[in-house]
Coordinates of C-alpha atoms in Angstrom, one line a residue:
M1 CA 115.8 102.0 98.1
T2 CA 114.1 104.1 95.5
I3 CA 114.0 107.9 96.6
F4 CA 111.1 109.8 96.0
Y5 CA 110.9 113.6 95.2
D6 CA 108.7 116.2 95.5
P7 CA 106.8 116.4 92.5
G8 CA 106.0 120.5 92.9
R9 CA 102.7 121.8 91.9
L10 CA 101.9 120.3 88.4
V11 CA 99.3 122.9 86.9
D12 CA 98.9 123.0 83.1
G13 CA 95.9 125.5 82.5
D14 CA 92.4 124.2 84.0
L15 CA 94.5 120.5 84.8
E16 CA 96.1 120.2 88.0
L17 CA 97.7 116.8 89.6
G18 CA 97.8 116.5 93.5
L19 CA 99.7 113.8 94.2
V20 CA 98.3 110.4 96.2
E21 CA 100.4 108.6 97.1
R22 CA 104.0 107.2 97.0
H23 CA 104.5 103.7 96.8
R24 CA 107.4 101.9 97.7
G25 CA 106.8 99.0 95.3
D26 CA 106.6 95.0 95.7
P27 CA 109.5 92.8 93.8
V28 CA 107.6 89.8 95.3
R29 CA 104.7 90.9 93.5
G30 CA 106.0 92.6 90.6
L31 CA 105.0 96.2 91.6
S32 CA 107.6 98.8 91.1
P33 CA 107.8 102.1 93.1
A34 CA 105.5 104.7 91.6
Y35 CA 103.8 108.1 92.7
F36 CA 100.1 108.3 91.8
F37 CA 98.0 111.3 91.4
F38 CA 94.2 112.5 90.8
M39 CA 93.7 114.6 88.0
K40 CA 91.5 117.5 88.9
R41 CA 90.0 120.8 87.5
T42 CA 92.5 123.9 88.9
G43 CA 90.5 125.4 91.7
T44 CA 87.6 123.0 92.3
P45 CA 87.7 119.6 94.0
T46 CA 86.5 118.1 90.7
V47 CA 88.5 114.8 90.6
M48 CA 88.6 114.0 86.7
G49 CA 90.8 110.8 86.5
G50 CA 94.3 109.5 87.2
I51 CA 97.6 109.1 86.1
N52 CA 100.9 107.4 87.8
L53 CA 104.6 107.4 87.1
R54 CA 106.4 103.8 87.7
L55 CA 109.9 104.2 88.2
G56 CA 110.7 100.8 87.2
D57 CA 112.8 99.9 83.8
S58 CA 112.0 96.2 84.0
E59 CA 111.0 94.0 81.2
D60 CA 107.3 94.2 81.9
V61 CA 107.4 97.7 82.5
L62 CA 109.4 98.6 79.6
L63 CA 107.2 96.3 77.1
Y64 CA 103.5 95.9 78.4
Y65 CA 102.9 98.7 81.4
G66 CA 105.1 101.7 80.5
H67 CA 106.1 104.1 82.8
I68 CA 102.7 106.4 83.0
G69 CA 99.5 104.7 83.1
Y70 CA 96.2 107.0 83.3
G71 CA 92.5 107.4 83.0
V72 CA 90.2 110.1 82.6
D73 CA 86.6 109.7 83.4
E74 CA 84.0 109.5 80.9
G75 CA 82.3 112.7 81.7
Y76 CA 86.0 114.4 81.0
R77 CA 87.3 112.8 77.8
G78 CA 88.0 114.8 74.9
H79 CA 90.1 117.7 76.1
H80 CA 93.8 116.2 75.9
Y81 CA 93.7 115.8 80.0
A82 CA 95.6 112.5 79.3
A83 CA 98.6 114.0 77.4
R84 CA 98.9 117.2 79.1
A85 CA 98.9 114.9 82.2
C86 CA 101.8 113.3 80.6
M87 CA 103.7 115.9 80.0
L88 CA 103.6 117.6 83.4
L89 CA 105.4 114.1 85.1
F90 CA 108.0 113.9 82.3
P91 CA 110.4 116.7 84.0
L92 CA 109.5 114.2 87.0
A93 CA 110.6 111.5 85.4
L94 CA 113.5 112.3 83.6
R95 CA 114.8 113.8 87.7
H96 CA 114.4 109.7 88.4
G97 CA 116.6 109.1 85.1
I98 CA 113.9 107.9 82.7
D99 CA 114.8 108.4 79.3
P100 CA 113.5 107.0 77.7
L101 CA 109.9 106.8 78.6
W102 CA 107.8 104.6 77.6
I103 CA 104.2 104.2 77.4
T104 CA 101.8 101.5 76.5
C105 CA 98.0 101.6 75.6
N106 CA 95.8 98.7 73.7
P107 CA 96.5 98.5 69.8
D108 CA 92.3 99.6 69.7
N109 CA 92.4 102.4 72.1
M110 CA 92.2 105.6 70.0
P111 CA 91.6 107.8 72.1
S112 CA 94.7 106.7 74.3
R113 CA 97.1 106.2 70.8
R114 CA 96.3 109.6 70.6
A115 CA 97.0 110.9 73.7
C116 CA 100.2 109.3 73.2
E117 CA 100.7 111.0 70.0
L118 CA 99.8 114.3 71.1
A119 CA 102.3 114.3 74.2
G120 CA 104.9 113.6 72.1
G121 CA 105.4 109.7 71.8
V122 CA 106.4 107.7 68.6
L123 CA 104.9 104.4 67.8
A124 CA 107.8 101.8 68.3
E125 CA 106.2 98.7 67.5
I126 CA 103.2 97.0 68.9
E127 CA 104.3 94.0 71.3
N128 CA 102.6 90.7 72.0
I129 CA 101.6 90.0 75.7
P130 CA 102.9 86.8 77.3
A131 CA 100.9 84.6 78.8
R132 CA 102.9 85.1 81.8
I133 CA 101.5 88.6 82.2
T134 CA 98.2 87.0 83.6
D135 CA 96.2 90.2 84.9
L136 CA 96.7 91.9 81.4
R137 CA 95.6 88.3 79.7
Q138 CA 92.4 87.6 82.4
R139 CA 91.2 91.7 80.9
G140 CA 91.5 90.0 77.5
E141 CA 94.4 92.1 76.0
R142 CA 96.6 90.3 74.1
Q143 CA 99.1 93.4 72.5
K144 CA 100.1 96.5 73.4
C145 CA 101.4 99.6 71.3
R146 CA 104.6 101.1 72.6
Y147 CA 104.9 104.4 72.3
R148 CA 108.6 106.0 73.0
F149 CA 109.5 109.5 74.1
D150 CA 113.0 110.2 74.0
L151 CA 112.6 113.1 76.9
R152 CA 115.6 115.3 76.8
V153 CA 115.4 115.6 72.9
M154 CA 111.9 116.9 73.4
G155 CA 113.7 119.6 76.2
Y156 CA 112.5 118.0 79.1

């Protein structure tokens, strides 16, 4: 059984993460327990995107989905919100014993790759997505860049 923690207030300048849901996961469907947050401008109701922290260490999480997934709405891109949001979640991930932490993205998604690098990630490899990962394959995805974050080494 997964124990969820109070993430506390997660703020970095004009960026704030708000907890939306703690999802218990569904092993039958291959879903890991996870936290879901919205990204918003501090002091306003303006939602700029979302981010989640997956608590699993299954092969699928480690190789194809990553521990963290994020999306920044188009009008708010270019402010490093994804990288900053990831860094806000690193202490919570470490509290759950996640170290190293993995984030994946598509090889052609240069903004996401840059976000991983800005957050301190190191490209470990580009992994082929097997046919059994049907949701990614149906979206036309064939490979994932795997970025490794050694949280304790990074000072979290």
